[in-house]
GROMACS .gro file of C-alpha atoms in nm:
model
  494
    1UNK     CA    1  10.845   8.152  16.329
    2UNK     CA    2  10.831   7.780  16.396
    3UNK     CA    3  11.056   7.572  16.178
    4UNK     CA    4  10.886   7.236  16.242
    5UNK     CA    5  10.540   7.157  16.110
    6UNK     CA    6  10.335   6.856  16.203
    7UNK     CA    7  10.089   6.692  15.964
    8UNK     CA    8   9.811   6.507  16.139
    9UNK     CA    9   9.724   6.358  15.800
   10UNK     CA   10  10.039   6.150  15.777
   11UNK     CA   11  10.157   6.142  16.138
   12UNK     CA   12  10.494   6.275  16.023
   13UNK     CA   13  10.703   6.585  16.089
   14UNK     CA   14  10.813   6.822  15.812
   15UNK     CA   15  11.116   7.028  15.898
   16UNK     CA   16  11.234   7.359  15.759
   17UNK     CA   17  11.594   7.447  15.835
   18UNK     CA   18  11.681   7.781  15.991
   19UNK     CA   19  11.519   8.064  15.799
   20UNK     CA   20  11.484   8.439  15.819
   21UNK     CA   21  11.177   8.518  16.026
   22UNK     CA   22  11.049   8.746  15.750
   23UNK     CA   23  11.015   8.458  15.506
   24UNK     CA   24  10.654   8.406  15.403
   25UNK     CA   25  10.550   8.050  15.338
   26UNK     CA   26  10.260   7.816  15.320
   27UNK     CA   27  10.217   7.441  15.331
   28UNK     CA   28  10.022   7.294  15.045
   29UNK     CA   29   9.862   6.959  15.128
   30UNK     CA   30   9.759   6.717  14.863
   31UNK     CA   31   9.432   6.534  14.942
   32UNK     CA   32   9.427   6.356  15.276
   33UNK     CA   33   9.417   6.007  15.130
   34UNK     CA   34   9.736   6.068  14.935
   35UNK     CA   35   9.933   6.184  15.237
   36UNK     CA   36  10.148   6.406  15.020
   37UNK     CA   37  10.281   6.736  15.148
   38UNK     CA   38  10.456   7.011  14.963
   39UNK     CA   39  10.614   7.325  15.103
   40UNK     CA   40  10.627   7.632  14.883
   41UNK     CA   41  10.826   7.940  14.975
   42UNK     CA   42  10.716   8.280  14.852
   43UNK     CA   43  11.058   8.445  14.848
   44UNK     CA   44  11.349   8.211  14.783
   45UNK     CA   45  11.605   8.489  14.819
   46UNK     CA   46  11.559   8.470  15.196
   47UNK     CA   47  11.591   8.098  15.249
   48UNK     CA   48  11.896   7.899  15.349
   49UNK     CA   49  11.783   7.540  15.315
   50UNK     CA   50  11.449   7.382  15.250
   51UNK     CA   51  11.383   7.018  15.335
   52UNK     CA   52  11.056   6.885  15.201
   53UNK     CA   53  10.964   6.528  15.285
   54UNK     CA   54  10.713   6.347  15.066
   55UNK     CA   55  10.505   6.061  15.201
   56UNK     CA   56  10.270   5.882  14.964
   57UNK     CA   57  10.037   5.626  15.108
   58UNK     CA   58   9.871   5.538  14.776
   59UNK     CA   59   9.874   5.626  14.410
   60UNK     CA   60   9.737   5.967  14.318
   61UNK     CA   61   9.435   5.969  14.093
   62UNK     CA   62   9.381   6.239  13.833
   63UNK     CA   63   9.124   6.400  14.063
   64UNK     CA   64   9.355   6.389  14.364
   65UNK     CA   65   9.638   6.553  14.174
   66UNK     CA   66   9.428   6.830  14.027
   67UNK     CA   67   9.633   7.112  14.178
   68UNK     CA   68   9.441   7.381  13.994
   69UNK     CA   69   9.135   7.324  14.209
   70UNK     CA   70   9.310   7.386  14.541
   71UNK     CA   71   9.227   7.736  14.661
   72UNK     CA   72   9.547   7.747  14.867
   73UNK     CA   73   9.769   7.697  14.564
   74UNK     CA   74   9.810   8.022  14.373
   75UNK     CA   75   9.942   7.974  14.021
   76UNK     CA   76  10.180   8.265  14.035
   77UNK     CA   77  10.555   8.259  14.011
   78UNK     CA   78  10.583   8.319  14.387
   79UNK     CA   79  10.408   7.987  14.442
   80UNK     CA   80  10.564   7.769  14.175
   81UNK     CA   81  10.925   7.886  14.184
   82UNK     CA   82  11.039   7.608  14.420
   83UNK     CA   83  10.802   7.330  14.324
   84UNK     CA   84  11.005   7.021  14.241
   85UNK     CA   85  11.030   6.894  13.884
   86UNK     CA   86  10.776   6.619  13.946
   87UNK     CA   87  10.513   6.873  14.031
   88UNK     CA   88  10.613   7.099  13.742
   89UNK     CA   89  10.544   6.811  13.506
   90UNK     CA   90  10.208   6.756  13.675
   91UNK     CA   91  10.145   7.128  13.635
   92UNK     CA   92  10.230   7.110  13.264
   93UNK     CA   93  10.002   6.809  13.213
   94UNK     CA   94   9.712   6.976  13.388
   95UNK     CA   95   9.770   7.303  13.204
   96UNK     CA   96   9.747   7.114  12.875
   97UNK     CA   97   9.433   6.936  12.999
   98UNK     CA   98   9.253   7.263  13.066
   99UNK     CA   99   9.375   7.418  12.743
  100UNK     CA  100   9.223   7.129  12.550
  101UNK     CA  101   8.906   7.143  12.757
  102UNK     CA  102   8.853   7.511  12.681
  103UNK     CA  103   8.945   7.520  12.312
  104UNK     CA  104   8.736   7.207  12.246
  105UNK     CA  105   8.431   7.379  12.396
  106UNK     CA  106   8.499   7.740  12.306
  107UNK     CA  107   8.736   7.739  12.010
  108UNK     CA  108   9.065   7.923  11.983
  109UNK     CA  109   9.429   7.873  11.889
  110UNK     CA  110   9.497   7.505  11.944
  111UNK     CA  111   9.838   7.403  11.807
  112UNK     CA  112  10.041   7.710  11.908
  113UNK     CA  113   9.934   7.685  12.273
  114UNK     CA  114   9.970   7.310  12.316
  115UNK     CA  115  10.330   7.325  12.195
  116UNK     CA  116  10.427   7.602  12.439
  117UNK     CA  117  10.303   7.455  12.767
  118UNK     CA  118  10.635   7.322  12.899
  119UNK     CA  119  10.826   7.632  12.792
  120UNK     CA  120  10.574   7.855  12.969
  121UNK     CA  121  10.593   7.653  13.291
  122UNK     CA  122  10.973   7.669  13.277
  123UNK     CA  123  10.970   8.044  13.210
  124UNK     CA  124  10.756   8.108  13.515
  125UNK     CA  125  10.969   7.875  13.724
  126UNK     CA  126  11.295   8.048  13.639
  127UNK     CA  127  11.192   8.410  13.598
  128UNK     CA  128  11.009   8.643  13.833
  129UNK     CA  129  10.712   8.774  13.638
  130UNK     CA  130  10.590   9.050  13.639
  131UNK     CA  131  10.916   9.203  13.762
  132UNK     CA  132  11.090   9.018  13.480
  133UNK     CA  133  10.904   9.112  13.164
  134UNK     CA  134  10.779   8.842  12.922
  135UNK     CA  135  10.651   8.965  12.583
  136UNK     CA  136  10.473   8.709  12.362
  137UNK     CA  137  10.476   8.761  11.986
  138UNK     CA  138  10.123   8.758  11.840
  139UNK     CA  139  10.042   8.629  12.191
  140UNK     CA  140   9.809   8.364  12.050
  141UNK     CA  141  10.035   8.113  12.234
  142UNK     CA  142   9.986   8.279  12.574
  143UNK     CA  143   9.700   8.064  12.710
  144UNK     CA  144   9.929   7.869  12.945
  145UNK     CA  145  10.081   8.199  13.058
  146UNK     CA  146   9.733   8.321  13.148
  147UNK     CA  147   9.657   8.004  13.345
  148UNK     CA  148   9.977   8.046  13.547
  149UNK     CA  149   9.919   8.414  13.624
  150UNK     CA  150   9.587   8.414  13.806
  151UNK     CA  151   9.345   8.361  13.515
  152UNK     CA  152   9.294   7.985  13.543
  153UNK     CA  153   8.920   8.025  13.607
  154UNK     CA  154   8.876   8.144  13.250
  155UNK     CA  155   9.000   7.802  13.135
  156UNK     CA  156   8.833   7.582  13.395
  157UNK     CA  157   8.482   7.724  13.424
  158UNK     CA  158   8.268   7.768  13.110
  159UNK     CA  159   8.088   8.056  13.278
  160UNK     CA  160   8.418   8.247  13.276
  161UNK     CA  161   8.551   8.150  12.934
  162UNK     CA  162   8.495   8.501  12.802
  163UNK     CA  163   8.661   8.673  13.097
  164UNK     CA  164   8.989   8.682  12.905
  165UNK     CA  165   9.082   8.753  12.546
  166UNK     CA  166   9.278   8.519  12.323
  167UNK     CA  167   9.579   8.751  12.331
  168UNK     CA  168   9.789   8.934  12.589
  169UNK     CA  169   9.594   9.211  12.758
  170UNK     CA  170   9.740   9.440  13.030
  171UNK     CA  171   9.394   9.523  13.165
  172UNK     CA  172   9.362   9.156  13.266
  173UNK     CA  173   9.691   9.118  13.449
  174UNK     CA  174  10.014   9.292  13.541
  175UNK     CA  175  10.191   8.996  13.380
  176UNK     CA  176  10.082   9.119  13.034
  177UNK     CA  177  10.271   9.426  12.914
  178UNK     CA  178  10.123   9.503  12.573
  179UNK     CA  179   9.803   9.449  12.379
  180UNK     CA  180   9.935   9.228  12.097
  181UNK     CA  181   9.762   9.035  11.821
  182UNK     CA  182   9.961   9.085  11.502
  183UNK     CA  183  10.288   8.916  11.428
  184UNK     CA  184  10.663   8.986  11.437
  185UNK     CA  185  10.646   9.267  11.694
  186UNK     CA  186  10.768   9.114  12.022
  187UNK     CA  187  11.142   9.162  11.970
  188UNK     CA  188  11.105   9.530  11.880
  189UNK     CA  189  10.866   9.593  12.170
  190UNK     CA  190  11.106   9.418  12.406
  191UNK     CA  191  11.397   9.621  12.264
  192UNK     CA  192  11.209   9.924  12.394
  193UNK     CA  193  11.165   9.767  12.738
  194UNK     CA  194  11.539   9.691  12.745
  195UNK     CA  195  11.636  10.045  12.651
  196UNK     CA  196  11.389  10.196  12.897
  197UNK     CA  197  11.517   9.970  13.176
  198UNK     CA  198  11.877  10.060  13.107
  199UNK     CA  199  11.803  10.433  13.103
  200UNK     CA  200  11.629  10.399  13.439
  201UNK     CA  201  11.901  10.180  13.590
  202UNK     CA  202  11.677   9.874  13.623
  203UNK     CA  203  11.801   9.516  13.662
  204UNK     CA  204  11.508   9.297  13.559
  205UNK     CA  205  11.522   9.037  13.285
  206UNK     CA  206  11.343   9.116  12.959
  207UNK     CA  207  11.225   8.815  12.758
  208UNK     CA  208  11.072   8.816  12.409
  209UNK     CA  209  10.898   8.497  12.292
  210UNK     CA  210  10.861   8.459  11.916
  211UNK     CA  211  10.769   8.170  11.686
  212UNK     CA  212  10.975   8.066  11.387
  213UNK     CA  213  10.687   8.159  11.157
  214UNK     CA  214  10.693   8.515  11.285
  215UNK     CA  215  11.060   8.550  11.193
  216UNK     CA  216  10.952   8.586  10.829
  217UNK     CA  217  10.806   8.927  10.914
  218UNK     CA  218  11.039   9.217  10.849
  219UNK     CA  219  10.991   9.378  11.189
  220UNK     CA  220  11.121   9.064  11.360
  221UNK     CA  221  11.443   9.078  11.158
  222UNK     CA  222  11.472   9.450  11.225
  223UNK     CA  223  11.434   9.382  11.596
  224UNK     CA  224  11.701   9.111  11.589
  225UNK     CA  225  11.936   9.350  11.408
  226UNK     CA  226  11.884   9.625  11.664
  227UNK     CA  227  11.917   9.384  11.958
  228UNK     CA  228  12.245   9.246  11.828
  229UNK     CA  229  12.404   9.578  11.740
  230UNK     CA  230  12.254   9.857  11.951
  231UNK     CA  231  12.182   9.688  12.284
  232UNK     CA  232  12.453   9.555  12.512
  233UNK     CA  233  12.269   9.440  12.820
  234UNK     CA  234  12.024   9.177  12.945
  235UNK     CA  235  11.784   9.068  12.670
  236UNK     CA  236  11.661   8.710  12.619
  237UNK     CA  237  11.488   8.612  12.295
  238UNK     CA  238  11.310   8.275  12.300
  239UNK     CA  239  11.265   8.142  11.945
  240UNK     CA  240  10.990   7.880  11.953
  241UNK     CA  241  11.072   7.668  11.649
  242UNK     CA  242  10.789   7.427  11.564
  243UNK     CA  243  10.871   7.423  11.192
  244UNK     CA  244  10.540   7.589  11.108
  245UNK     CA  245  10.376   7.920  11.047
  246UNK     CA  246   9.998   7.881  11.007
  247UNK     CA  247  10.090   7.660  10.713
  248UNK     CA  248  10.442   7.548  10.623
  249UNK     CA  249  10.721   7.806  10.651
  250UNK     CA  250  10.852   7.984  10.343
  251UNK     CA  251  11.179   8.174  10.316
  252UNK     CA  252  11.551   8.118  10.304
  253UNK     CA  253  11.606   8.174  10.676
  254UNK     CA  254  11.427   7.845  10.750
  255UNK     CA  255  11.707   7.653  10.584
  256UNK     CA  256  11.935   7.793  10.853
  257UNK     CA  257  11.692   7.700  11.132
  258UNK     CA  258  11.682   7.348  10.992
  259UNK     CA  259  12.061   7.332  10.981
  260UNK     CA  260  12.078   7.448  11.343
  261UNK     CA  261  11.832   7.178  11.448
  262UNK     CA  262  12.020   6.909  11.258
  263UNK     CA  263  12.354   7.009  11.417
  264UNK     CA  264  12.215   7.056  11.767
  265UNK     CA  265  12.282   7.427  11.736
  266UNK     CA  266  12.647   7.386  11.640
  267UNK     CA  267  12.638   7.486  11.271
  268UNK     CA  268  12.896   7.747  11.175
  269UNK     CA  269  12.634   7.935  10.973
  270UNK     CA  270  12.408   8.089  11.236
  271UNK     CA  271  12.164   8.369  11.156
  272UNK     CA  272  12.149   8.488  11.515
  273UNK     CA  273  12.522   8.496  11.575
  274UNK     CA  274  12.563   8.680  11.246
  275UNK     CA  275  12.346   8.956  11.393
  276UNK     CA  276  12.566   8.982  11.702
  277UNK     CA  277  12.357   8.773  11.940
  278UNK     CA  278  12.468   8.500  12.180
  279UNK     CA  279  12.302   8.166  12.107
  280UNK     CA  280  12.176   7.863  12.304
  281UNK     CA  281  11.999   7.564  12.146
  282UNK     CA  282  11.747   7.335  12.318
  283UNK     CA  283  11.677   7.021  12.118
  284UNK     CA  284  11.373   6.913  12.323
  285UNK     CA  285  11.166   7.223  12.379
  286UNK     CA  286  10.891   7.019  12.541
  287UNK     CA  287  11.104   6.889  12.829
  288UNK     CA  288  11.063   7.098  13.142
  289UNK     CA  289  11.396   7.003  13.302
  290UNK     CA  290  11.596   7.083  12.988
  291UNK     CA  291  11.418   7.414  12.945
  292UNK     CA  292  11.476   7.512  13.307
  293UNK     CA  293  11.847   7.440  13.269
  294UNK     CA  294  11.871   7.654  12.956
  295UNK     CA  295  11.671   7.942  13.103
  296UNK     CA  296  11.874   7.941  13.424
  297UNK     CA  297  12.194   7.967  13.220
  298UNK     CA  298  12.077   8.286  13.048
  299UNK     CA  299  11.893   8.440  13.343
  300UNK     CA  300  12.050   8.774  13.444
  301UNK     CA  301  12.274   8.768  13.137
  302UNK     CA  302  12.448   9.097  13.060
  303UNK     CA  303  12.410   9.071  12.682
  304UNK     CA  304  12.140   8.985  12.426
  305UNK     CA  305  12.099   8.611  12.373
  306UNK     CA  306  11.874   8.387  12.162
  307UNK     CA  307  11.745   8.062  12.314
  308UNK     CA  308  11.633   7.849  12.020
  309UNK     CA  309  11.388   7.579  12.136
  310UNK     CA  310  11.264   7.295  11.914
  311UNK     CA  311  10.899   7.227  12.000
  312UNK     CA  312  10.607   7.017  11.874
  313UNK     CA  313  10.309   7.219  11.755
  314UNK     CA  314   9.984   7.065  11.878
  315UNK     CA  315  10.153   6.848  12.143
  316UNK     CA  316   9.907   6.635  12.334
  317UNK     CA  317   9.648   6.591  12.058
  318UNK     CA  318   9.757   6.330  11.805
  319UNK     CA  319   9.551   6.475  11.521
  320UNK     CA  320   9.681   6.824  11.596
  321UNK     CA  321  10.039   6.696  11.588
  322UNK     CA  322   9.980   6.523  11.255
  323UNK     CA  323   9.777   6.797  11.085
  324UNK     CA  324   9.938   7.112  11.215
  325UNK     CA  325   9.797   7.357  10.961
  326UNK     CA  326   9.438   7.249  11.018
  327UNK     CA  327   9.476   7.271  11.396
  328UNK     CA  328   9.640   7.611  11.416
  329UNK     CA  329   9.303   7.763  11.504
  330UNK     CA  330   8.953   7.626  11.511
  331UNK     CA  331   8.606   7.622  11.660
  332UNK     CA  332   8.466   7.379  11.919
  333UNK     CA  333   8.541   7.012  11.852
  334UNK     CA  334   8.505   6.665  12.002
  335UNK     CA  335   8.831   6.578  12.177
  336UNK     CA  336   8.799   6.206  12.108
  337UNK     CA  337   8.782   6.242  11.730
  338UNK     CA  338   8.869   6.600  11.642
  339UNK     CA  339   8.539   6.636  11.458
  340UNK     CA  340   8.382   6.984  11.477
  341UNK     CA  341   8.083   7.027  11.705
  342UNK     CA  342   7.921   7.271  11.466
  343UNK     CA  343   7.931   7.256  11.087
  344UNK     CA  344   7.845   7.552  10.868
  345UNK     CA  345   7.633   7.501  10.558
  346UNK     CA  346   7.701   7.852  10.429
  347UNK     CA  347   7.904   7.913  10.115
  348UNK     CA  348   8.275   7.950  10.185
  349UNK     CA  349   8.401   8.235   9.971
  350UNK     CA  350   8.760   8.130  10.033
  351UNK     CA  351   8.691   7.786   9.890
  352UNK     CA  352   8.499   7.931   9.596
  353UNK     CA  353   8.784   8.171   9.522
  354UNK     CA  354   9.046   7.896   9.527
  355UNK     CA  355   8.850   7.691   9.274
  356UNK     CA  356   8.795   7.996   9.054
  357UNK     CA  357   9.159   8.101   9.049
  358UNK     CA  358   9.284   7.748   8.975
  359UNK     CA  359   9.052   7.734   8.674
  360UNK     CA  360   9.178   8.074   8.552
  361UNK     CA  361   9.540   7.963   8.596
  362UNK     CA  362   9.490   7.682   8.347
  363UNK     CA  363   9.417   7.930   8.069
  364UNK     CA  364   9.645   8.210   8.189
  365UNK     CA  365  10.001   8.103   8.282
  366UNK     CA  366  10.083   8.458   8.397
  367UNK     CA  367   9.815   8.459   8.669
  368UNK     CA  368   9.974   8.416   9.012
  369UNK     CA  369   9.816   8.389   9.358
  370UNK     CA  370  10.009   8.551   9.642
  371UNK     CA  371   9.962   8.497  10.015
  372UNK     CA  372  10.142   8.643  10.314
  373UNK     CA  373  10.129   8.340  10.541
  374UNK     CA  374   9.751   8.276  10.527
  375UNK     CA  375   9.698   8.059  10.215
  376UNK     CA  376   9.353   7.926  10.303
  377UNK     CA  377   9.213   8.280  10.325
  378UNK     CA  378   9.139   8.246   9.953
  379UNK     CA  379   9.105   7.871   9.937
  380UNK     CA  380   9.460   7.754   9.870
  381UNK     CA  381   9.470   7.440  10.077
  382UNK     CA  382   9.781   7.224  10.060
  383UNK     CA  383   9.659   7.018   9.759
  384UNK     CA  384   9.567   7.335   9.569
  385UNK     CA  385   9.905   7.490   9.645
  386UNK     CA  386  10.069   7.186   9.489
  387UNK     CA  387   9.834   7.202   9.191
  388UNK     CA  388   9.907   7.571   9.132
  389UNK     CA  389  10.283   7.511   9.143
  390UNK     CA  390  10.487   7.815   9.042
  391UNK     CA  391  10.166   8.018   9.003
  392UNK     CA  392  10.131   8.025   9.381
  393UNK     CA  393  10.367   8.222   9.607
  394UNK     CA  394  10.375   8.237   9.987
  395UNK     CA  395  10.604   8.521  10.095
  396UNK     CA  396  10.574   8.437  10.464
  397UNK     CA  397  10.417   8.676  10.711
  398UNK     CA  398  10.532   8.974  10.505
  399UNK     CA  399  10.239   9.175  10.375
  400UNK     CA  400  10.467   9.457  10.263
  401UNK     CA  401  10.664   9.226  10.036
  402UNK     CA  402  10.341   9.070   9.904
  403UNK     CA  403  10.213   9.406   9.781
  404UNK     CA  404  10.548   9.525   9.645
  405UNK     CA  405  10.596   9.192   9.466
  406UNK     CA  406  10.245   9.216   9.321
  407UNK     CA  407  10.334   9.558   9.183
  408UNK     CA  408  10.649   9.418   9.023
  409UNK     CA  409  10.462   9.124   8.868
  410UNK     CA  410  10.202   9.362   8.724
  411UNK     CA  411  10.473   9.589   8.587
  412UNK     CA  412  10.616   9.293   8.395
  413UNK     CA  413  10.277   9.205   8.250
  414UNK     CA  414  10.165   8.936   8.496
  415UNK     CA  415   9.831   8.909   8.675
  416UNK     CA  416   9.894   8.911   9.054
  417UNK     CA  417   9.613   8.829   9.298
  418UNK     CA  418   9.686   8.885   9.668
  419UNK     CA  419   9.450   8.731   9.924
  420UNK     CA  420   9.449   8.879  10.275
  421UNK     CA  421   9.235   8.907  10.586
  422UNK     CA  422   9.103   9.258  10.642
  423UNK     CA  423   9.276   9.292  10.978
  424UNK     CA  424   9.621   9.246  10.822
  425UNK     CA  425   9.593   9.485  10.528
  426UNK     CA  426   9.674   9.780  10.754
  427UNK     CA  427  10.027   9.638  10.789
  428UNK     CA  428  10.107   9.737  10.431
  429UNK     CA  429   9.957  10.082  10.382
  430UNK     CA  430  10.281  10.237  10.260
  431UNK     CA  431  10.338   9.972   9.992
  432UNK     CA  432   9.978  10.001   9.873
  433UNK     CA  433  10.013  10.376   9.840
  434UNK     CA  434  10.374  10.407   9.722
  435UNK     CA  435  10.484  10.087   9.551
  436UNK     CA  436  10.153   9.995   9.391
  437UNK     CA  437   9.909  10.280   9.342
  438UNK     CA  438  10.144  10.571   9.267
  439UNK     CA  439  10.295  10.347   9.002
  440UNK     CA  440   9.945  10.264   8.876
  441UNK     CA  441  10.022   9.894   8.837
  442UNK     CA  442   9.717   9.668   8.795
  443UNK     CA  443   9.708   9.419   9.081
  444UNK     CA  444   9.404   9.251   9.236
  445UNK     CA  445   9.368   9.240   9.613
  446UNK     CA  446   9.103   9.020   9.772
  447UNK     CA  447   9.020   9.139  10.123
  448UNK     CA  448   8.835   8.878  10.330
  449UNK     CA  449   8.628   8.901  10.647
  450UNK     CA  450   8.578   9.276  10.617
  451UNK     CA  451   8.304   9.425  10.835
  452UNK     CA  452   8.191   9.420  11.196
  453UNK     CA  453   8.067   9.059  11.206
  454UNK     CA  454   8.397   8.874  11.162
  455UNK     CA  455   8.684   8.879  11.411
  456UNK     CA  456   8.612   9.082  11.723
  457UNK     CA  457   8.933   9.105  11.927
  458UNK     CA  458   9.053   9.465  11.947
  459UNK     CA  459   9.370   9.358  11.764
  460UNK     CA  460   9.175   9.186  11.487
  461UNK     CA  461   8.888   9.417  11.401
  462UNK     CA  462   8.806   9.408  11.031
  463UNK     CA  463   8.629   9.737  10.957
  464UNK     CA  464   8.921   9.971  10.895
  465UNK     CA  465   9.011   9.874  10.540
  466UNK     CA  466   8.761  10.086  10.345
  467UNK     CA  467   8.829  10.407  10.539
  468UNK     CA  468   9.204  10.332  10.546
  469UNK     CA  469   9.239  10.279  10.172
  470UNK     CA  470   8.955  10.471  10.007
  471UNK     CA  471   9.152  10.796   9.951
  472UNK     CA  472   9.461  10.636   9.798
  473UNK     CA  473   9.483  10.766   9.438
  474UNK     CA  474   9.445  10.508   9.160
  475UNK     CA  475   9.286  10.250   9.391
  476UNK     CA  476   8.942  10.116   9.298
  477UNK     CA  477   8.760   9.958   9.592
  478UNK     CA  478   8.469   9.725   9.515
  479UNK     CA  479   8.239   9.559   9.770
  480UNK     CA  480   8.013   9.283   9.633
  481UNK     CA  481   7.680   9.203   9.797
  482UNK     CA  482   7.638   8.851   9.660
  483UNK     CA  483   7.819   8.563   9.490
  484UNK     CA  484   7.720   8.674   9.140
  485UNK     CA  485   7.852   9.026   9.192
  486UNK     CA  486   8.173   8.888   9.342
  487UNK     CA  487   8.262   8.670   9.045
  488UNK     CA  488   8.162   8.941   8.799
  489UNK     CA  489   8.407   9.171   8.975
  490UNK     CA  490   8.680   8.905   8.964
  491UNK     CA  491   8.628   8.855   8.592
  492UNK     CA  492   8.652   9.230   8.534
  493UNK     CA  493   8.959   9.273   8.753
  494UNK     CA  494   9.154   8.982   8.605
   0.00000   0.00000   0.00000
């Protein structure tokens, strides 16, 4: 194999030091007028020294630097693992550009993905996916991961927008390991990958990525507990802390996350250490170089470790950074202003419900609205949450606690109303059956978006609730066909 390459574009030589003849490589040329050359090695374990000489004859334009459109540049870990930091930052910028382009035209999860771009680039730089396993919680923040693992066309070409789902999907790529769409599951799933690897004598890294909002779900805390006590081998848990769930976070554990941020990870009180986990803090979770350094330190670790990264939800869109709740998810919008491209004139039953309940609260101080992390499902926007005061409770992403708490409120004579999307009610079947209905406590549950015409991802189908719940004793299930029937049912139930 020759170890000197000549570029007739720049009239310069580019030398590779002595290398194993089995090393596979390619030269990636930037556009001819830029005169920039980059060498990328497929297997760095076989190289001794790589010398890459950059020659720039003029400033790169946005079009010139659009590395996604070069057929010779495969966005796979084999191709990006040795790209220099400058190019990784270009890669992050262009990833964010195509994320914004797609969600503004197609809709989707905006804020969660924009805040995870740099971390995703750094993960794929440091780790060897799919040999190293990356499991995304909820996986609604996996768009950048999809771009970097061979699915970029689904973000660049409108004709291919629907080629991929909005969540991780193994049928799309070997880099996705589970079909995931609900929250708080990644740590427990990854615990299984760790145990399975250890039983088989494997050596790969296992990485779980979870947002701070998802930590309010019981399964996440269960997974942390198991990881810190029952596993004693390589396991890396990335906690993406953007100080948000869909809305603001609720729960005592967030006081500890805040303390850790304020002390640069040095606070004596540390939830993760208390569970037996090693801990690393990254103050700027949107800086590629800092993230790479942190991930390299924990790569191939022989014990479970949490890497706590402080990120900015919605990064790259000013209005998404400033109004994080609104920009968690949305339909198509104009990038320049953030205004929606399509406006519905239909009645919003969530909004109607919020107004109705606030009016009822004024005459009934024992009426309380409960949400499990999705307050706007029944119209409780931030101003209405403030107006409701102590008659509004957000338990975090903890549907089980919401139902059990509703049962307790009813037992004490209160009037609990729990609002929930149909797809999430299945997460609390046991509490509905055991804690609520067997005890015959009168609580009102408002199930939104039920039916086949709402959400359509396989993880978010909304037509199971009637068949799931209909045979639970003491449960009355009503399905209104119009606004008048709906409010008549609410009056009767309250």
